Coordinates of C-alpha atoms in Angstrom, one line a residue:
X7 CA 8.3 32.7 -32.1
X8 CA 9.7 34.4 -35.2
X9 CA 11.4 31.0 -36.2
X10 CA 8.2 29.3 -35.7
X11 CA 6.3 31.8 -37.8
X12 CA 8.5 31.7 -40.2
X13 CA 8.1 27.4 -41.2
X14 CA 4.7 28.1 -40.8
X15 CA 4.7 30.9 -43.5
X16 CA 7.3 28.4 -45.8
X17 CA 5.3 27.5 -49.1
X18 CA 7.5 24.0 -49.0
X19 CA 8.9 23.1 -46.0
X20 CA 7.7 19.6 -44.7
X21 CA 10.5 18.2 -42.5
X22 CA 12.4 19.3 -39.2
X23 CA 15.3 18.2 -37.7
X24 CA 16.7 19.8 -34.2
X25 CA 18.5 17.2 -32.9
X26 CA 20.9 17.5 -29.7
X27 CA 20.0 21.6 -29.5
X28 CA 17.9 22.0 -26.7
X29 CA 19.6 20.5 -23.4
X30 CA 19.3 22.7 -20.4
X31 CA 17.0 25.1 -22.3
X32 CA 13.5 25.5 -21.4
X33 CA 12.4 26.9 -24.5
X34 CA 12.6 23.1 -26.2
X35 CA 9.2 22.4 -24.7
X36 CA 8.0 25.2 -26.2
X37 CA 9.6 24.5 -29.7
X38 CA 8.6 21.1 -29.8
X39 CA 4.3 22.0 -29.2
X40 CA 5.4 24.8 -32.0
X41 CA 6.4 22.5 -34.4
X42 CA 4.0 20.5 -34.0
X43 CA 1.0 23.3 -34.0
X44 CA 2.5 24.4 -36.8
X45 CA 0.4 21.6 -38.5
X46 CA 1.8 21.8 -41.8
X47 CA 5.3 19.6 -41.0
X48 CA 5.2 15.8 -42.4
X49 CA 8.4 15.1 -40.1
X50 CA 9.9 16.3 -37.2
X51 CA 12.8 15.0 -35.2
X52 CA 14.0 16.0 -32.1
X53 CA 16.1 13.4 -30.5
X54 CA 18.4 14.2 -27.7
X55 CA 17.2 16.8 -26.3
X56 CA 15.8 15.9 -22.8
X57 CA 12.3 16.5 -23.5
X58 CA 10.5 15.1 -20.3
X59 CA 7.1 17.3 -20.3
X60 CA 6.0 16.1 -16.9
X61 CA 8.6 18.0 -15.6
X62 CA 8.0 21.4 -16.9
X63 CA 4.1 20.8 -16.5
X64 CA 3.9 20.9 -20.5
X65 CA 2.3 17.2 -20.7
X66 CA -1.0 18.3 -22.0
X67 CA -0.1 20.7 -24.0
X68 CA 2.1 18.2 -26.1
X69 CA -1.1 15.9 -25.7
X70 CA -3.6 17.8 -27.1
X71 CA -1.1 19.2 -30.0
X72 CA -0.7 15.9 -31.1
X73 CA -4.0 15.2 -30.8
X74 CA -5.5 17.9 -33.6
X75 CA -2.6 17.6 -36.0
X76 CA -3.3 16.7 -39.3
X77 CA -0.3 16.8 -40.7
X78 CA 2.5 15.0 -39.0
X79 CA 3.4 11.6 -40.0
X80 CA 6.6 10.8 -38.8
X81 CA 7.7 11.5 -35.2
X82 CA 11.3 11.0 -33.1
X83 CA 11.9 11.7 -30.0
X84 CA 14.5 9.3 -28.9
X85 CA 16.7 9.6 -26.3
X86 CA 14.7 12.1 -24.3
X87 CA 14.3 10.9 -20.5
X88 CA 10.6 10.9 -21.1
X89 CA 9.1 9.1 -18.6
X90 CA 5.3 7.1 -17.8
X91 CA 3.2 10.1 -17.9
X92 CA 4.8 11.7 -20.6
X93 CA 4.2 8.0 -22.5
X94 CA 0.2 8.3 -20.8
X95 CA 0.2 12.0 -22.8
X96 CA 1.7 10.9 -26.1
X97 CA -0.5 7.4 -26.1
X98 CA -3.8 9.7 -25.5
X99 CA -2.9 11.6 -28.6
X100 CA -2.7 8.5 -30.8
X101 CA -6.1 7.6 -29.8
X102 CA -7.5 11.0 -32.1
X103 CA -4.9 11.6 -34.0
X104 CA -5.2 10.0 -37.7
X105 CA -2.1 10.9 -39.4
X106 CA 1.3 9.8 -37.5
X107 CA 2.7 6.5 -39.3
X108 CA 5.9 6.5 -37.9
X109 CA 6.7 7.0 -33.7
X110 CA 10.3 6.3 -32.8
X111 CA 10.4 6.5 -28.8
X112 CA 13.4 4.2 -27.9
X113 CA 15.7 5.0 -25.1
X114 CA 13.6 7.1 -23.2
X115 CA 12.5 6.2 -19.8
X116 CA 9.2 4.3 -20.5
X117 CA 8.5 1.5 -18.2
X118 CA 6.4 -1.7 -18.7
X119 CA 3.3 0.8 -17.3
X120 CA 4.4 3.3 -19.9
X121 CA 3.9 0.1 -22.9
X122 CA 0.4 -0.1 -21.4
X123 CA -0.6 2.8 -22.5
X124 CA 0.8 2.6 -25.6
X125 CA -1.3 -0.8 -25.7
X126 CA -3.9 0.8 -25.0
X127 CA -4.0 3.3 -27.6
X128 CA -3.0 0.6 -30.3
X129 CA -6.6 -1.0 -29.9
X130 CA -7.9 2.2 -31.1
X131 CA -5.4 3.5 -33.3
X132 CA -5.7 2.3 -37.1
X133 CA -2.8 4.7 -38.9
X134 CA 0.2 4.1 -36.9
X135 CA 2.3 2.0 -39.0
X136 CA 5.6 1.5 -36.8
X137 CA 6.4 2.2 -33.4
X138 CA 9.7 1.8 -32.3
X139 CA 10.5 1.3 -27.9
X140 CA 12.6 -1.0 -25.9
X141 CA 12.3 -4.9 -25.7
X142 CA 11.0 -4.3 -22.3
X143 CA 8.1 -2.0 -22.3
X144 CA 7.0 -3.4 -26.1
X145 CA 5.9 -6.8 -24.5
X146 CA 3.0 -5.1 -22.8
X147 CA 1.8 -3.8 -26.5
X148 CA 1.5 -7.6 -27.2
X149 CA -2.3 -8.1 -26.7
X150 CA -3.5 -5.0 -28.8
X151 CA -1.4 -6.4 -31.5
X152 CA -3.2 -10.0 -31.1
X153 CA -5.5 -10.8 -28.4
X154 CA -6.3 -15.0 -28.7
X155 CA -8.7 -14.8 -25.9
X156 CA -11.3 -15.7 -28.9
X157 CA -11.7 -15.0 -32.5
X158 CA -13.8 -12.1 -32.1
X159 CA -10.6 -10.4 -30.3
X160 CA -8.2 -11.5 -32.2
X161 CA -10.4 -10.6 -35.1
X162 CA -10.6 -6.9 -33.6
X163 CA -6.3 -6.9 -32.9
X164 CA -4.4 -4.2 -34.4
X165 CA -3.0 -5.5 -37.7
X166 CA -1.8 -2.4 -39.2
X167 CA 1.0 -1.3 -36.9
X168 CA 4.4 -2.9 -37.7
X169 CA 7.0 -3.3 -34.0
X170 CA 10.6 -3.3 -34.9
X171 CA 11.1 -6.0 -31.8
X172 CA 10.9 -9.5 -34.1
X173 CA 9.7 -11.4 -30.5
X174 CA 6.9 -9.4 -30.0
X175 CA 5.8 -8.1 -33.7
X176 CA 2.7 -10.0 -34.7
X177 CA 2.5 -7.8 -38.2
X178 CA 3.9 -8.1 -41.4
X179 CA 4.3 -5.1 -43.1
X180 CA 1.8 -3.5 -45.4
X181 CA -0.5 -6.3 -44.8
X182 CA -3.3 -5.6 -42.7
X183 CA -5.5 -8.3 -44.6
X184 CA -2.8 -10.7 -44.3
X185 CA -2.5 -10.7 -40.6
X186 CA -5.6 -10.7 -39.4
X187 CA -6.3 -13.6 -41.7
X188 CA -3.1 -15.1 -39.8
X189 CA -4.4 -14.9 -36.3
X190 CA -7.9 -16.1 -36.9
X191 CA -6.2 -18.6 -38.5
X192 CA -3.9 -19.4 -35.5
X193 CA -6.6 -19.2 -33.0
X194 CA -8.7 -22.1 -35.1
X195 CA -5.2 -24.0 -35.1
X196 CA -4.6 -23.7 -31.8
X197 CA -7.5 -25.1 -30.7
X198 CA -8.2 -27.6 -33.2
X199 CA -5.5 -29.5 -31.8
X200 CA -8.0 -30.2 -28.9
X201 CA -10.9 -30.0 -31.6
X202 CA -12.4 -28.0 -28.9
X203 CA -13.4 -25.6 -31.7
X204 CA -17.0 -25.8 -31.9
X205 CA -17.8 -25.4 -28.1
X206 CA -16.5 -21.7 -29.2
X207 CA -18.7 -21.1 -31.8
X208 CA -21.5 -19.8 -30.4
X209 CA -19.6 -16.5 -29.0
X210 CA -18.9 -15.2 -32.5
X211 CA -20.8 -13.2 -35.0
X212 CA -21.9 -15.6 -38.0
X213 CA -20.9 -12.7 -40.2
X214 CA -17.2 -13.6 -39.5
X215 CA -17.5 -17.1 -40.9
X216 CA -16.7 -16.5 -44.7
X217 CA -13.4 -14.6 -43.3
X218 CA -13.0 -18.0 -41.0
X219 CA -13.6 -19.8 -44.7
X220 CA -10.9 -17.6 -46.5
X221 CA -8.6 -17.7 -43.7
X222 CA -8.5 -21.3 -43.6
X223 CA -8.3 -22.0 -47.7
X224 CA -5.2 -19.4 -47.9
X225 CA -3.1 -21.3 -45.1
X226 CA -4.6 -24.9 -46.5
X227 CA -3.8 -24.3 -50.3
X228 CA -0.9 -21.4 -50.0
X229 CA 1.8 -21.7 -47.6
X230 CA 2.9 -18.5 -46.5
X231 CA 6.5 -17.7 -45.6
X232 CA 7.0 -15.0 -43.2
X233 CA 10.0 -13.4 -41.1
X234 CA 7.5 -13.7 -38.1
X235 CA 5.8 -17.5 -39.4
X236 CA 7.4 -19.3 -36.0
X237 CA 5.4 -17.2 -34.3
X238 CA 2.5 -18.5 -35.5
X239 CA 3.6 -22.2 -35.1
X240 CA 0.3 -23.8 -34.5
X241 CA -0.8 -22.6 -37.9
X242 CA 1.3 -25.5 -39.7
X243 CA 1.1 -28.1 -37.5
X244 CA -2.8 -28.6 -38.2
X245 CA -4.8 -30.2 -41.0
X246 CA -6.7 -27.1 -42.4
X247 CA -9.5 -30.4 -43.7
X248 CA -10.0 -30.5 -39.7
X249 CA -11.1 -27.3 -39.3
X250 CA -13.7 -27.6 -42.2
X251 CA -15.0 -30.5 -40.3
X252 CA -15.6 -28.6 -36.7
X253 CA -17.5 -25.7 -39.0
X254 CA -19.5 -28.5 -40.8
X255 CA -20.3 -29.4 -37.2
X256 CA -21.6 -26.5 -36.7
X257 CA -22.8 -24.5 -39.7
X258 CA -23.7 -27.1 -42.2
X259 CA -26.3 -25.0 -43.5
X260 CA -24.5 -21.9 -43.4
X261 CA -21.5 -23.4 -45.4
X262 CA -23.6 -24.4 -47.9
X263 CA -25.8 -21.3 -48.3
X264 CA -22.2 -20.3 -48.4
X265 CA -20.6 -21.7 -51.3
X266 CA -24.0 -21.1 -53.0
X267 CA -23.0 -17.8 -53.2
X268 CA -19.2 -17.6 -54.2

Protein backbone atom coordinates (compact mmCIF):
# COMPACT_ATOMS: atom_id res chain seq x y z
CA UNK A 1 0.00 0.00 0.00
CA UNK A 2 2.70 2.32 1.14
CA UNK A 3 4.58 1.59 -2.20
CA UNK A 4 1.58 2.25 -4.11
CA UNK A 5 0.87 5.55 -2.31
CA UNK A 6 4.03 6.58 -2.68
CA UNK A 7 4.05 6.58 -7.10
CA UNK A 8 0.90 7.93 -6.69
CA UNK A 9 2.25 10.98 -4.59
CA UNK A 10 5.57 11.11 -7.23
CA UNK A 11 5.43 14.63 -8.98
CA UNK A 12 7.18 12.66 -12.12
CA UNK A 13 7.06 9.22 -12.28
CA UNK A 14 5.27 7.88 -15.45
CA UNK A 15 6.67 4.39 -16.12
CA UNK A 16 6.83 0.91 -14.08
CA UNK A 17 8.62 -1.98 -14.57
CA UNK A 18 8.20 -5.24 -12.14
CA UNK A 19 9.13 -7.84 -14.16
CA UNK A 20 9.63 -11.56 -12.95
CA UNK A 21 8.88 -10.33 -9.00
CA UNK A 22 5.69 -11.66 -8.27
CA UNK A 23 5.57 -15.60 -8.82
CA UNK A 24 3.89 -17.54 -6.00
CA UNK A 25 2.80 -14.20 -4.35
CA UNK A 26 -0.70 -13.31 -4.14
CA UNK A 27 -0.12 -9.84 -3.58
CA UNK A 28 0.75 -9.32 -7.60
CA UNK A 29 -2.93 -9.23 -8.31
CA UNK A 30 -3.25 -6.64 -6.03
CA UNK A 31 -0.19 -4.65 -7.28
CA UNK A 32 -1.09 -4.91 -10.76
CA UNK A 33 -5.07 -3.15 -10.21
CA UNK A 34 -2.75 -0.67 -7.88
CA UNK A 35 -0.73 0.42 -10.59
CA UNK A 36 -3.08 0.65 -12.65
CA UNK A 37 -5.67 2.76 -10.30
CA UNK A 38 -3.02 4.75 -9.68
CA UNK A 39 -4.05 6.45 -12.94
CA UNK A 40 -1.20 8.66 -13.32
CA UNK A 41 1.39 5.89 -14.93
CA UNK A 42 1.89 6.13 -18.98
CA UNK A 43 3.67 2.52 -18.83
CA UNK A 44 3.58 -0.37 -16.81
CA UNK A 45 5.15 -3.75 -17.38
CA UNK A 46 4.79 -6.68 -15.63
CA UNK A 47 5.75 -9.61 -17.62
CA UNK A 48 6.47 -12.96 -15.93
CA UNK A 49 4.79 -12.97 -13.28
CA UNK A 50 1.89 -15.49 -13.47
CA UNK A 51 -0.89 -13.11 -13.40
CA UNK A 52 -3.97 -15.30 -14.33
CA UNK A 53 -6.93 -13.14 -12.51
CA UNK A 54 -9.58 -15.80 -13.03
CA UNK A 55 -7.83 -17.68 -10.63
CA UNK A 56 -7.70 -15.53 -7.71
CA UNK A 57 -11.37 -14.16 -8.55
CA UNK A 58 -9.66 -10.66 -9.36
CA UNK A 59 -10.99 -10.57 -13.16
CA UNK A 60 -13.24 -7.72 -12.70
CA UNK A 61 -11.46 -5.87 -10.78
CA UNK A 62 -8.59 -5.69 -13.44
CA UNK A 63 -11.56 -5.07 -15.87
CA UNK A 64 -13.12 -2.29 -14.62
CA UNK A 65 -9.47 -0.62 -13.65
CA UNK A 66 -8.65 -0.65 -17.01
CA UNK A 67 -11.66 0.47 -17.97
CA UNK A 68 -11.65 4.14 -16.08
CA UNK A 69 -7.90 4.80 -16.57
CA UNK A 70 -6.99 7.65 -18.29
CA UNK A 71 -3.71 7.57 -18.20
CA UNK A 72 -2.06 4.32 -19.27
CA UNK A 73 -0.83 3.91 -22.71
CA UNK A 74 1.34 1.22 -22.86
CA UNK A 75 0.66 -2.21 -21.31
CA UNK A 76 2.83 -5.78 -20.98
CA UNK A 77 1.82 -8.50 -19.58
CA UNK A 78 3.52 -11.19 -21.34
CA UNK A 79 4.20 -14.38 -20.29
CA UNK A 80 1.53 -14.60 -17.63
CA UNK A 81 -0.63 -17.91 -18.05
CA UNK A 82 -3.61 -15.70 -18.56
CA UNK A 83 -6.07 -17.52 -19.89
CA UNK A 84 -9.89 -16.85 -22.08
CA UNK A 85 -11.63 -15.16 -19.40
CA UNK A 86 -8.93 -13.22 -18.29
CA UNK A 87 -8.58 -12.12 -22.33
CA UNK A 88 -12.90 -11.64 -22.08
CA UNK A 89 -11.89 -9.12 -18.94
CA UNK A 90 -8.99 -7.26 -20.54
CA UNK A 91 -10.97 -7.06 -24.21
CA UNK A 92 -14.16 -5.47 -22.12
CA UNK A 93 -11.81 -2.81 -20.91
CA UNK A 94 -10.66 -1.79 -24.33
CA UNK A 95 -14.13 -1.28 -25.34
CA UNK A 96 -14.25 2.15 -22.70
CA UNK A 97 -11.00 2.73 -22.19
CA UNK A 98 -9.54 5.62 -24.60
CA UNK A 99 -5.94 5.86 -23.77
CA UNK A 100 -3.90 2.40 -24.14
CA UNK A 101 -1.84 2.47 -27.57
CA UNK A 102 0.24 -0.19 -26.89
CA UNK A 103 -1.07 -4.06 -25.49
CA UNK A 104 1.64 -6.69 -25.55
CA UNK A 105 -0.11 -10.10 -24.46
CA UNK A 106 2.02 -12.73 -26.20
CA UNK A 107 2.78 -16.04 -24.57
CA UNK A 108 0.02 -16.26 -22.40
CA UNK A 109 -2.63 -18.82 -22.65
CA UNK A 110 -5.25 -17.13 -24.99
CA UNK A 111 -7.00 -19.41 -27.25
CA UNK A 112 -8.65 -18.78 -30.73
CA UNK A 113 -11.97 -17.86 -28.28
CA UNK A 114 -9.67 -15.62 -26.29
CA UNK A 115 -8.72 -13.59 -30.05
CA UNK A 116 -12.49 -13.26 -30.32
CA UNK A 117 -12.84 -11.16 -27.82
CA UNK A 118 -10.11 -9.24 -28.52
CA UNK A 119 -12.03 -9.00 -32.08
CA UNK A 120 -14.55 -7.96 -30.73
CA UNK A 121 -13.35 -5.09 -28.80
CA UNK A 122 -11.25 -3.90 -31.94
CA UNK A 123 -14.58 -2.98 -33.76
CA UNK A 124 -15.12 -0.60 -31.06
CA UNK A 125 -11.94 0.40 -30.01
CA UNK A 126 -10.40 3.52 -31.98
CA UNK A 127 -6.90 4.27 -29.81
CA UNK A 128 -5.26 1.05 -29.64
CA UNK A 129 -2.44 1.36 -31.91
CA UNK A 130 -0.63 -2.21 -31.55
CA UNK A 131 -1.53 -5.33 -30.08
CA UNK A 132 0.82 -7.89 -29.92
CA UNK A 133 -0.51 -12.13 -29.35
CA UNK A 134 0.35 -15.35 -30.91
CA UNK A 135 -0.09 -16.32 -34.68
CA UNK A 136 -2.86 -18.47 -33.55
CA UNK A 137 -5.36 -16.57 -31.56
CA UNK A 138 -4.53 -13.12 -33.86
CA UNK A 139 -6.35 -14.84 -36.93
CA UNK A 140 -9.61 -14.48 -35.24
CA UNK A 141 -8.96 -10.46 -34.86
CA UNK A 142 -8.91 -10.59 -38.76
CA UNK A 143 -12.45 -9.44 -39.50
CA UNK A 144 -12.52 -6.31 -37.04
CA UNK A 145 -9.39 -5.30 -38.84
CA UNK A 146 -11.14 -5.72 -42.45
CA UNK A 147 -14.50 -7.08 -42.80
CA UNK A 148 -15.11 -7.49 -47.02
CA UNK A 149 -18.59 -8.71 -46.54
CA UNK A 150 -19.50 -5.16 -48.27
CA UNK A 151 -18.05 -1.76 -48.48
CA UNK A 152 -20.00 -0.36 -45.73
CA UNK A 153 -18.11 -3.02 -43.36
CA UNK A 154 -15.02 -2.77 -44.60
CA UNK A 155 -15.65 0.92 -44.55
CA UNK A 156 -16.43 0.57 -40.69
CA UNK A 157 -13.03 -2.00 -40.07
CA UNK A 158 -10.55 -0.92 -37.65
CA UNK A 159 -7.84 0.91 -39.42
CA UNK A 160 -6.02 2.32 -36.66
CA UNK A 161 -4.57 -0.69 -34.82
CA UNK A 162 -1.24 -1.98 -36.19
CA UNK A 163 -0.74 -6.35 -35.45
CA UNK A 164 2.80 -7.27 -35.28
CA UNK A 165 1.78 -10.87 -37.24
CA UNK A 166 2.63 -9.69 -41.13
CA UNK A 167 -0.18 -12.54 -42.29
CA UNK A 168 -2.88 -11.20 -40.51
CA UNK A 169 -2.05 -7.25 -40.20
CA UNK A 170 -4.34 -5.41 -42.61
CA UNK A 171 -2.80 -1.79 -41.21
CA UNK A 172 -0.02 0.21 -42.12
CA UNK A 173 1.19 2.15 -39.48
CA UNK A 174 0.07 5.67 -38.65
CA UNK A 175 -2.23 5.59 -41.46
CA UNK A 176 -5.72 5.27 -40.65
CA UNK A 177 -6.71 7.27 -43.92
CA UNK A 178 -4.53 5.18 -45.94
CA UNK A 179 -6.02 1.83 -45.10
CA UNK A 180 -9.37 2.34 -45.15
CA UNK A 181 -8.91 3.88 -48.51
CA UNK A 182 -7.04 0.47 -49.22
CA UNK A 183 -9.83 -1.91 -48.45
CA UNK A 184 -12.64 0.00 -50.03
CA UNK A 185 -10.40 -0.07 -52.69
CA UNK A 186 -9.81 -3.85 -52.54
CA UNK A 187 -13.43 -4.70 -52.10
CA UNK A 188 -14.31 -2.59 -55.56
CA UNK A 189 -11.20 -4.69 -57.12
CA UNK A 190 -12.32 -7.74 -56.04
CA UNK A 191 -15.38 -7.68 -57.39
CA UNK A 192 -14.85 -5.73 -60.46
CA UNK A 193 -13.15 -8.67 -61.72
CA UNK A 194 -16.72 -10.19 -62.08
CA UNK A 195 -18.01 -6.41 -62.78
CA UNK A 196 -20.57 -7.56 -60.31
CA UNK A 197 -20.09 -4.10 -58.73
CA UNK A 198 -23.14 -2.33 -59.33
CA UNK A 199 -25.63 -5.14 -58.20
CA UNK A 200 -23.99 -3.91 -54.69
CA UNK A 201 -24.60 -0.54 -54.97
CA UNK A 202 -27.72 -0.10 -53.65
CA UNK A 203 -26.70 -1.36 -49.98
CA UNK A 204 -24.38 1.57 -49.34
CA UNK A 205 -24.85 5.07 -48.13
CA UNK A 206 -24.42 7.57 -51.23
CA UNK A 207 -22.45 9.68 -48.84
CA UNK A 208 -19.54 7.17 -49.16
CA UNK A 209 -19.16 7.66 -52.87
CA UNK A 210 -16.63 10.66 -53.07
CA UNK A 211 -14.40 8.33 -50.53
CA UNK A 212 -15.23 5.40 -53.29
CA UNK A 213 -13.95 8.43 -55.93
CA UNK A 214 -10.64 9.19 -53.93
CA UNK A 215 -10.01 5.69 -53.20
CA UNK A 216 -10.04 4.73 -56.68
CA UNK A 217 -7.87 7.93 -58.13
CA UNK A 218 -5.04 7.23 -55.41
CA UNK A 219 -4.52 3.45 -56.38
CA UNK A 220 -5.26 4.50 -60.39
CA UNK A 221 -2.73 7.49 -60.50
CA UNK A 222 -0.34 6.60 -57.29
CA UNK A 223 0.90 3.23 -56.81
CA UNK A 224 1.42 2.55 -53.37
CA UNK A 225 4.18 0.23 -51.97
CA UNK A 226 3.49 -1.45 -48.87
CA UNK A 227 5.15 -4.16 -46.54
CA UNK A 228 1.48 -5.63 -46.44
CA UNK A 229 0.62 -4.65 -50.53
CA UNK A 230 0.31 -8.64 -51.38
CA UNK A 231 -2.19 -8.77 -49.16
CA UNK A 232 -4.22 -6.65 -51.07
CA UNK A 233 -3.49 -8.42 -54.44
CA UNK A 234 -6.67 -7.78 -56.20
CA UNK A 235 -6.00 -4.06 -55.90
CA UNK A 236 -3.36 -4.21 -58.87
CA UNK A 237 -4.58 -6.60 -60.96
CA UNK A 238 -7.72 -4.26 -61.93
CA UNK A 239 -8.13 -1.42 -64.31
CA UNK A 240 -9.09 1.50 -61.81
CA UNK A 241 -10.93 3.08 -65.57
CA UNK A 242 -13.33 -0.05 -64.84
CA UNK A 243 -14.47 0.83 -61.76
CA UNK A 244 -15.33 4.39 -62.97
CA UNK A 245 -17.40 2.77 -65.52
CA UNK A 246 -19.65 0.46 -62.94
CA UNK A 247 -20.18 4.01 -60.82
CA UNK A 248 -21.13 5.78 -64.11
CA UNK A 249 -23.58 2.81 -64.34
CA UNK A 250 -24.91 3.70 -61.57
CA UNK A 251 -24.50 7.31 -60.37
CA UNK A 252 -24.06 9.23 -63.57
CA UNK A 253 -25.77 12.09 -62.05
CA UNK A 254 -24.21 11.89 -58.83
CA UNK A 255 -20.60 11.87 -60.43
CA UNK A 256 -21.28 14.71 -62.09
CA UNK A 257 -22.95 16.77 -59.37
CA UNK A 258 -19.71 15.41 -58.05
CA UNK A 259 -16.96 16.87 -59.92
CA UNK A 260 -19.12 20.05 -60.08
CA UNK A 261 -18.13 20.49 -56.80
CA UNK A 262 -14.29 19.59 -56.40
Amino acid sequence: VEFLRSMANHPSLTKVNIDCCFEGRSSKYCMLNGLIRVNTLAEISMRNNDLSFVACGHTQSLSDSLASNTALERLDLRGNNLNDEDAASIATALQTNSTLKYLQLEGNDFTESGGEYFGAALRTNNTLEHLFLENDVMAATFSALFDDSSLNSAADSNHICYIARVFYNRNEEGDPTGNRQRKIYNVLATRNKTMSNVRHFDDIDINLLPEMLVAVQRYANTPVLSEIQFRYSDNNEVNALSIVYEFMRKWDKSLSQFHREQ
